[in-house]
Amino acid sequence: MITKTEIMKYIEEKYNSLPEYIFEKFPNYCVFRHTRGKKWFCLIMTVPQNKLYGENNEMIEIIDVKIDPVLGDIIRNSPFIYPAYHMNKEHWITIDLSQVDHFEQIAGLIEDSYQLTVK
């Protein structure tokens, strides 16, 4: 299982982007912006599991990342990837961090999101 803390540290070190806590109603949600155009490339949240799947109210850590819509149709079949929670479902996906075994499984998706938000 990958944690929110690991994701945050990775993004801060690799992309020189610091978390921004911009949601008054959800003070634990944070966004990371691209250093150039200031567009979001990652949103980290803690939500009830049933917001994505199942009926369990247990809180899970998730990230939303931007994707190429063509790729989205392919990768949404992965066991830890869901249609975006609270974002455009064509251009964003949600990753349930509790279902990710190895960081390498999502590092490329974070990189893709960063590159897609360069403009």
Short mmCIF file of N, CA and C in Angstrom, two decimals:
data_model
loop_
_atom_site.label_atom_id
_atom_site.label_comp_id
_atom_site.label_asym_id
_atom_site.label_seq_id
_atom_site.Cartn_x
_atom_site.Cartn_y
_atom_site.Cartn_z
N MET A 1 0.85 -1.19 0.00
CA MET A 1 0.00 0.00 0.00
C MET A 1 0.89 1.24 0.00
N ILE A 2 0.56 2.17 -0.84
CA ILE A 2 1.26 3.44 -0.94
C ILE A 2 0.51 4.47 -0.09
N THR A 3 1.23 5.37 0.55
CA THR A 3 0.58 6.36 1.40
C THR A 3 0.60 7.76 0.77
N LYS A 4 -0.28 8.56 1.26
CA LYS A 4 -0.36 9.97 0.86
C LYS A 4 0.99 10.66 1.10
N THR A 5 1.60 10.36 2.23
CA THR A 5 2.88 10.97 2.59
C THR A 5 3.96 10.63 1.57
N GLU A 6 4.00 9.38 1.11
CA GLU A 6 4.98 8.97 0.11
C GLU A 6 4.77 9.72 -1.20
N ILE A 7 3.52 9.85 -1.60
CA ILE A 7 3.20 10.58 -2.84
C ILE A 7 3.64 12.04 -2.72
N MET A 8 3.32 12.64 -1.61
CA MET A 8 3.65 14.05 -1.41
C MET A 8 5.16 14.26 -1.44
N LYS A 9 5.90 13.41 -0.77
CA LYS A 9 7.36 13.54 -0.75
C LYS A 9 7.93 13.36 -2.15
N TYR A 10 7.43 12.38 -2.87
CA TYR A 10 7.89 12.13 -4.24
C TYR A 10 7.65 13.35 -5.13
N ILE A 11 6.46 13.90 -5.08
CA ILE A 11 6.12 15.06 -5.92
C ILE A 11 6.96 16.27 -5.55
N GLU A 12 7.13 16.50 -4.25
CA GLU A 12 7.93 17.64 -3.82
C GLU A 12 9.37 17.52 -4.32
N GLU A 13 9.94 16.32 -4.23
CA GLU A 13 11.33 16.12 -4.64
C GLU A 13 11.50 16.10 -6.16
N LYS A 14 10.65 15.39 -6.86
CA LYS A 14 10.81 15.24 -8.31
C LYS A 14 10.38 16.47 -9.09
N TYR A 15 9.29 17.10 -8.68
CA TYR A 15 8.72 18.19 -9.46
C TYR A 15 8.86 19.56 -8.80
N ASN A 16 9.47 19.60 -7.65
CA ASN A 16 9.66 20.86 -6.93
C ASN A 16 8.33 21.61 -6.75
N SER A 17 7.30 20.84 -6.45
CA SER A 17 5.96 21.39 -6.26
C SER A 17 5.51 21.10 -4.83
N LEU A 18 5.03 22.10 -4.16
CA LEU A 18 4.58 21.95 -2.78
C LEU A 18 3.06 21.82 -2.72
N PRO A 19 2.55 21.08 -1.75
CA PRO A 19 1.09 20.93 -1.64
C PRO A 19 0.42 22.26 -1.28
N GLU A 20 -0.74 22.47 -1.86
CA GLU A 20 -1.55 23.64 -1.53
C GLU A 20 -2.87 23.15 -0.96
N TYR A 21 -3.22 23.68 0.18
CA TYR A 21 -4.47 23.30 0.86
C TYR A 21 -5.48 24.41 0.63
N ILE A 22 -6.24 24.28 -0.44
CA ILE A 22 -7.09 25.38 -0.90
C ILE A 22 -8.57 25.22 -0.59
N PHE A 23 -8.94 24.08 -0.03
CA PHE A 23 -10.35 23.81 0.22
C PHE A 23 -10.68 24.02 1.69
N GLU A 24 -11.39 25.08 1.98
CA GLU A 24 -11.75 25.38 3.37
C GLU A 24 -12.59 24.26 3.98
N LYS A 25 -13.51 23.72 3.19
CA LYS A 25 -14.39 22.67 3.69
C LYS A 25 -13.65 21.33 3.88
N PHE A 26 -12.57 21.13 3.13
CA PHE A 26 -11.79 19.89 3.21
C PHE A 26 -10.31 20.24 3.43
N PRO A 27 -9.94 20.58 4.64
CA PRO A 27 -8.58 21.07 4.90
C PRO A 27 -7.47 20.05 4.67
N ASN A 28 -7.79 18.77 4.57
CA ASN A 28 -6.77 17.75 4.33
C ASN A 28 -6.55 17.46 2.86
N TYR A 29 -7.40 17.98 1.99
CA TYR A 29 -7.22 17.80 0.56
C TYR A 29 -6.09 18.74 0.11
N CYS A 30 -5.24 18.26 -0.78
CA CYS A 30 -4.21 19.15 -1.29
C CYS A 30 -4.05 18.97 -2.80
N VAL A 31 -3.62 20.04 -3.43
CA VAL A 31 -3.36 20.01 -4.86
C VAL A 31 -1.89 20.30 -5.10
N PHE A 32 -1.39 19.76 -6.19
CA PHE A 32 -0.05 20.08 -6.65
C PHE A 32 -0.19 20.71 -8.02
N ARG A 33 0.51 21.81 -8.21
CA ARG A 33 0.43 22.54 -9.47
C ARG A 33 1.74 22.41 -10.24
N HIS A 34 1.60 22.44 -11.55
CA HIS A 34 2.78 22.45 -12.41
C HIS A 34 3.55 23.74 -12.15
N THR A 35 4.87 23.67 -12.14
CA THR A 35 5.68 24.84 -11.81
C THR A 35 5.60 25.94 -12.88
N ARG A 36 5.26 25.57 -14.10
CA ARG A 36 5.21 26.57 -15.17
C ARG A 36 3.85 27.28 -15.24
N GLY A 37 2.83 26.57 -15.63
CA GLY A 37 1.53 27.20 -15.86
C GLY A 37 0.60 27.21 -14.66
N LYS A 38 1.04 26.60 -13.58
CA LYS A 38 0.27 26.54 -12.32
C LYS A 38 -1.01 25.73 -12.43
N LYS A 39 -1.13 24.89 -13.48
CA LYS A 39 -2.29 24.00 -13.58
C LYS A 39 -2.10 22.83 -12.62
N TRP A 40 -3.21 22.35 -12.10
CA TRP A 40 -3.16 21.18 -11.23
C TRP A 40 -2.70 19.96 -12.03
N PHE A 41 -1.84 19.15 -11.41
CA PHE A 41 -1.53 17.85 -12.02
C PHE A 41 -1.80 16.70 -11.06
N CYS A 42 -2.06 17.01 -9.79
CA CYS A 42 -2.38 15.96 -8.82
C CYS A 42 -3.23 16.55 -7.70
N LEU A 43 -4.25 15.83 -7.33
CA LEU A 43 -5.11 16.19 -6.21
C LEU A 43 -5.13 14.99 -5.27
N ILE A 44 -4.82 15.22 -4.00
CA ILE A 44 -4.79 14.15 -3.01
C ILE A 44 -5.93 14.37 -2.02
N MET A 45 -6.72 13.30 -1.79
CA MET A 45 -7.88 13.40 -0.92
C MET A 45 -8.02 12.15 -0.06
N THR A 46 -8.79 12.27 0.98
CA THR A 46 -9.22 11.13 1.78
C THR A 46 -10.74 11.13 1.73
N VAL A 47 -11.31 10.03 1.22
CA VAL A 47 -12.76 9.96 1.01
C VAL A 47 -13.29 8.62 1.49
N PRO A 48 -14.59 8.52 1.75
CA PRO A 48 -15.16 7.21 2.06
C PRO A 48 -15.04 6.29 0.85
N GLN A 49 -14.70 5.05 1.10
CA GLN A 49 -14.51 4.09 0.01
C GLN A 49 -15.73 4.02 -0.91
N ASN A 50 -16.94 4.13 -0.34
CA ASN A 50 -18.15 3.99 -1.16
C ASN A 50 -18.34 5.13 -2.15
N LYS A 51 -17.52 6.15 -2.10
CA LYS A 51 -17.57 7.20 -3.12
C LYS A 51 -17.01 6.68 -4.45
N LEU A 52 -16.18 5.62 -4.36
CA LEU A 52 -15.61 5.02 -5.57
C LEU A 52 -16.21 3.66 -5.89
N TYR A 53 -16.36 2.82 -4.86
CA TYR A 53 -16.84 1.45 -5.07
C TYR A 53 -17.32 0.88 -3.74
N GLY A 54 -18.12 -0.15 -3.81
CA GLY A 54 -18.57 -0.87 -2.62
C GLY A 54 -19.51 -0.07 -1.75
N GLU A 55 -19.74 -0.59 -0.56
CA GLU A 55 -20.66 0.05 0.38
C GLU A 55 -19.98 0.44 1.68
N ASN A 56 -18.69 0.24 1.78
CA ASN A 56 -17.92 0.52 2.98
C ASN A 56 -17.70 2.02 3.16
N ASN A 57 -17.88 2.52 4.38
CA ASN A 57 -17.64 3.93 4.68
C ASN A 57 -16.22 4.21 5.16
N GLU A 58 -15.37 3.19 5.16
CA GLU A 58 -13.98 3.35 5.59
C GLU A 58 -13.29 4.42 4.74
N MET A 59 -12.52 5.28 5.39
CA MET A 59 -11.82 6.35 4.68
C MET A 59 -10.58 5.79 3.98
N ILE A 60 -10.40 6.17 2.71
CA ILE A 60 -9.25 5.74 1.93
C ILE A 60 -8.56 6.96 1.34
N GLU A 61 -7.27 6.84 1.11
CA GLU A 61 -6.50 7.90 0.47
C GLU A 61 -6.51 7.66 -1.03
N ILE A 62 -6.79 8.73 -1.77
CA ILE A 62 -6.84 8.64 -3.23
C ILE A 62 -6.08 9.80 -3.84
N ILE A 63 -5.67 9.62 -5.09
CA ILE A 63 -5.14 10.74 -5.86
C ILE A 63 -5.86 10.81 -7.19
N ASP A 64 -6.04 12.01 -7.66
CA ASP A 64 -6.56 12.24 -9.01
C ASP A 64 -5.41 12.77 -9.85
N VAL A 65 -5.24 12.21 -11.05
CA VAL A 65 -4.23 12.68 -11.98
C VAL A 65 -4.86 12.82 -13.36
N LYS A 66 -4.29 13.73 -14.13
CA LYS A 66 -4.79 13.97 -15.48
C LYS A 66 -4.21 12.91 -16.42
N ILE A 67 -5.02 12.51 -17.41
CA ILE A 67 -4.57 11.50 -18.37
C ILE A 67 -4.99 11.89 -19.78
N ASP A 68 -4.33 11.29 -20.73
CA ASP A 68 -4.75 11.39 -22.12
C ASP A 68 -6.03 10.56 -22.23
N PRO A 69 -7.13 11.10 -22.75
CA PRO A 69 -8.39 10.36 -22.82
C PRO A 69 -8.28 9.00 -23.52
N VAL A 70 -7.40 8.89 -24.52
CA VAL A 70 -7.23 7.61 -25.20
C VAL A 70 -6.66 6.58 -24.24
N LEU A 71 -5.70 6.96 -23.46
CA LEU A 71 -5.10 6.07 -22.46
C LEU A 71 -6.11 5.72 -21.37
N GLY A 72 -6.96 6.66 -21.04
CA GLY A 72 -7.94 6.45 -19.98
C GLY A 72 -8.83 5.25 -20.21
N ASP A 73 -9.26 5.07 -21.44
CA ASP A 73 -10.11 3.92 -21.76
C ASP A 73 -9.39 2.60 -21.51
N ILE A 74 -8.09 2.59 -21.69
CA ILE A 74 -7.31 1.37 -21.50
C ILE A 74 -7.03 1.12 -20.02
N ILE A 75 -6.56 2.12 -19.31
CA ILE A 75 -6.10 1.88 -17.94
C ILE A 75 -7.22 1.83 -16.91
N ARG A 76 -8.41 2.26 -17.26
CA ARG A 76 -9.50 2.18 -16.28
C ARG A 76 -9.85 0.75 -15.92
N ASN A 77 -9.30 -0.22 -16.63
CA ASN A 77 -9.51 -1.62 -16.30
C ASN A 77 -8.55 -2.12 -15.22
N SER A 78 -7.60 -1.28 -14.81
CA SER A 78 -6.67 -1.65 -13.75
C SER A 78 -7.43 -1.75 -12.43
N PRO A 79 -6.99 -2.63 -11.54
CA PRO A 79 -7.73 -2.85 -10.30
C PRO A 79 -7.73 -1.68 -9.31
N PHE A 80 -6.85 -0.71 -9.47
CA PHE A 80 -6.79 0.41 -8.53
C PHE A 80 -7.18 1.75 -9.16
N ILE A 81 -7.63 1.73 -10.40
CA ILE A 81 -7.97 2.96 -11.12
C ILE A 81 -9.48 3.04 -11.33
N TYR A 82 -10.03 4.23 -11.07
CA TYR A 82 -11.47 4.46 -11.15
C TYR A 82 -11.74 5.74 -11.92
N PRO A 83 -12.97 5.89 -12.42
CA PRO A 83 -13.32 7.19 -13.00
C PRO A 83 -13.08 8.27 -11.96
N ALA A 84 -12.66 9.41 -12.40
CA ALA A 84 -12.25 10.48 -11.49
C ALA A 84 -13.33 10.84 -10.48
N TYR A 85 -12.90 10.96 -9.25
CA TYR A 85 -13.79 11.45 -8.20
C TYR A 85 -13.66 12.96 -8.17
N HIS A 86 -14.75 13.63 -8.39
CA HIS A 86 -14.81 15.09 -8.27
C HIS A 86 -14.04 15.84 -9.36
N MET A 87 -13.76 15.17 -10.49
CA MET A 87 -13.06 15.82 -11.60
C MET A 87 -13.68 15.32 -12.91
N ASN A 88 -13.27 15.91 -14.03
CA ASN A 88 -13.73 15.50 -15.35
C ASN A 88 -13.30 14.05 -15.60
N LYS A 89 -14.26 13.19 -15.81
CA LYS A 89 -13.99 11.76 -15.92
C LYS A 89 -13.34 11.36 -17.26
N GLU A 90 -13.35 12.24 -18.23
CA GLU A 90 -12.69 11.94 -19.49
C GLU A 90 -11.18 12.21 -19.40
N HIS A 91 -10.82 13.24 -18.66
CA HIS A 91 -9.43 13.69 -18.62
C HIS A 91 -8.71 13.37 -17.32
N TRP A 92 -9.41 12.83 -16.35
CA TRP A 92 -8.81 12.54 -15.05
C TRP A 92 -9.21 11.14 -14.59
N ILE A 93 -8.35 10.53 -13.77
CA ILE A 93 -8.66 9.26 -13.13
C ILE A 93 -8.39 9.39 -11.64
N THR A 94 -8.98 8.49 -10.88
CA THR A 94 -8.72 8.40 -9.45
C THR A 94 -8.00 7.09 -9.18
N ILE A 95 -6.99 7.17 -8.34
CA ILE A 95 -6.21 6.00 -7.94
C ILE A 95 -6.43 5.77 -6.45
N ASP A 96 -6.89 4.57 -6.10
CA ASP A 96 -7.06 4.18 -4.70
C ASP A 96 -5.71 3.69 -4.19
N LEU A 97 -5.06 4.49 -3.37
CA LEU A 97 -3.71 4.15 -2.91
C LEU A 97 -3.67 2.88 -2.08
N SER A 98 -4.78 2.51 -1.45
CA SER A 98 -4.80 1.29 -0.64
C SER A 98 -4.68 0.03 -1.50
N GLN A 99 -4.90 0.17 -2.80
CA GLN A 99 -4.84 -0.98 -3.70
C GLN A 99 -3.55 -1.03 -4.52
N VAL A 100 -2.67 -0.06 -4.33
CA VAL A 100 -1.42 -0.01 -5.09
C VAL A 100 -0.33 -0.72 -4.30
N ASP A 101 0.30 -1.70 -4.93
CA ASP A 101 1.34 -2.47 -4.26
C ASP A 101 2.72 -1.84 -4.37
N HIS A 102 3.04 -1.27 -5.52
CA HIS A 102 4.37 -0.74 -5.77
C HIS A 102 4.25 0.66 -6.36
N PHE A 103 5.11 1.54 -5.89
CA PHE A 103 5.06 2.92 -6.33
C PHE A 103 5.22 3.04 -7.85
N GLU A 104 5.98 2.15 -8.44
CA GLU A 104 6.22 2.19 -9.89
C GLU A 104 4.91 2.07 -10.67
N GLN A 105 3.88 1.48 -10.05
CA GLN A 105 2.60 1.33 -10.73
C GLN A 105 1.94 2.67 -11.02
N ILE A 106 2.27 3.69 -10.25
CA ILE A 106 1.62 4.99 -10.44
C ILE A 106 2.58 6.12 -10.78
N ALA A 107 3.88 5.91 -10.64
CA ALA A 107 4.85 6.98 -10.91
C ALA A 107 4.71 7.49 -12.34
N GLY A 108 4.52 6.59 -13.29
CA GLY A 108 4.35 7.00 -14.68
C GLY A 108 3.08 7.80 -14.91
N LEU A 109 2.04 7.48 -14.17
CA LEU A 109 0.78 8.22 -14.31
C LEU A 109 0.93 9.65 -13.76
N ILE A 110 1.69 9.79 -12.69
CA ILE A 110 1.95 11.13 -12.15
C ILE A 110 2.79 11.92 -13.15
N GLU A 111 3.80 11.27 -13.74
CA GLU A 111 4.63 11.93 -14.75
C GLU A 111 3.79 12.36 -15.95
N ASP A 112 2.93 11.48 -16.43
CA ASP A 112 2.05 11.83 -17.55
C ASP A 112 1.20 13.05 -17.22
N SER A 113 0.65 13.05 -16.02
CA SER A 113 -0.20 14.17 -15.60
C SER A 113 0.60 15.47 -15.58
N TYR A 114 1.81 15.39 -15.07
CA TYR A 114 2.68 16.58 -15.03
C TYR A 114 2.94 17.09 -16.45
N GLN A 115 3.23 16.18 -17.36
CA GLN A 115 3.52 16.58 -18.75
C GLN A 115 2.28 17.13 -19.46
N LEU A 116 1.13 16.58 -19.15
CA LEU A 116 -0.12 17.06 -19.77
C LEU A 116 -0.53 18.45 -19.30
N THR A 117 0.03 18.89 -18.18
CA THR A 117 -0.34 20.20 -17.64
C THR A 117 0.77 21.24 -17.81
N VAL A 118 1.70 20.96 -18.68
CA VAL A 118 2.84 21.87 -18.89
C VAL A 118 2.43 23.22 -19.46
N LYS A 119 1.37 23.27 -20.24
CA LYS A 119 0.96 24.52 -20.91
C LYS A 119 0.21 25.45 -20.01
#
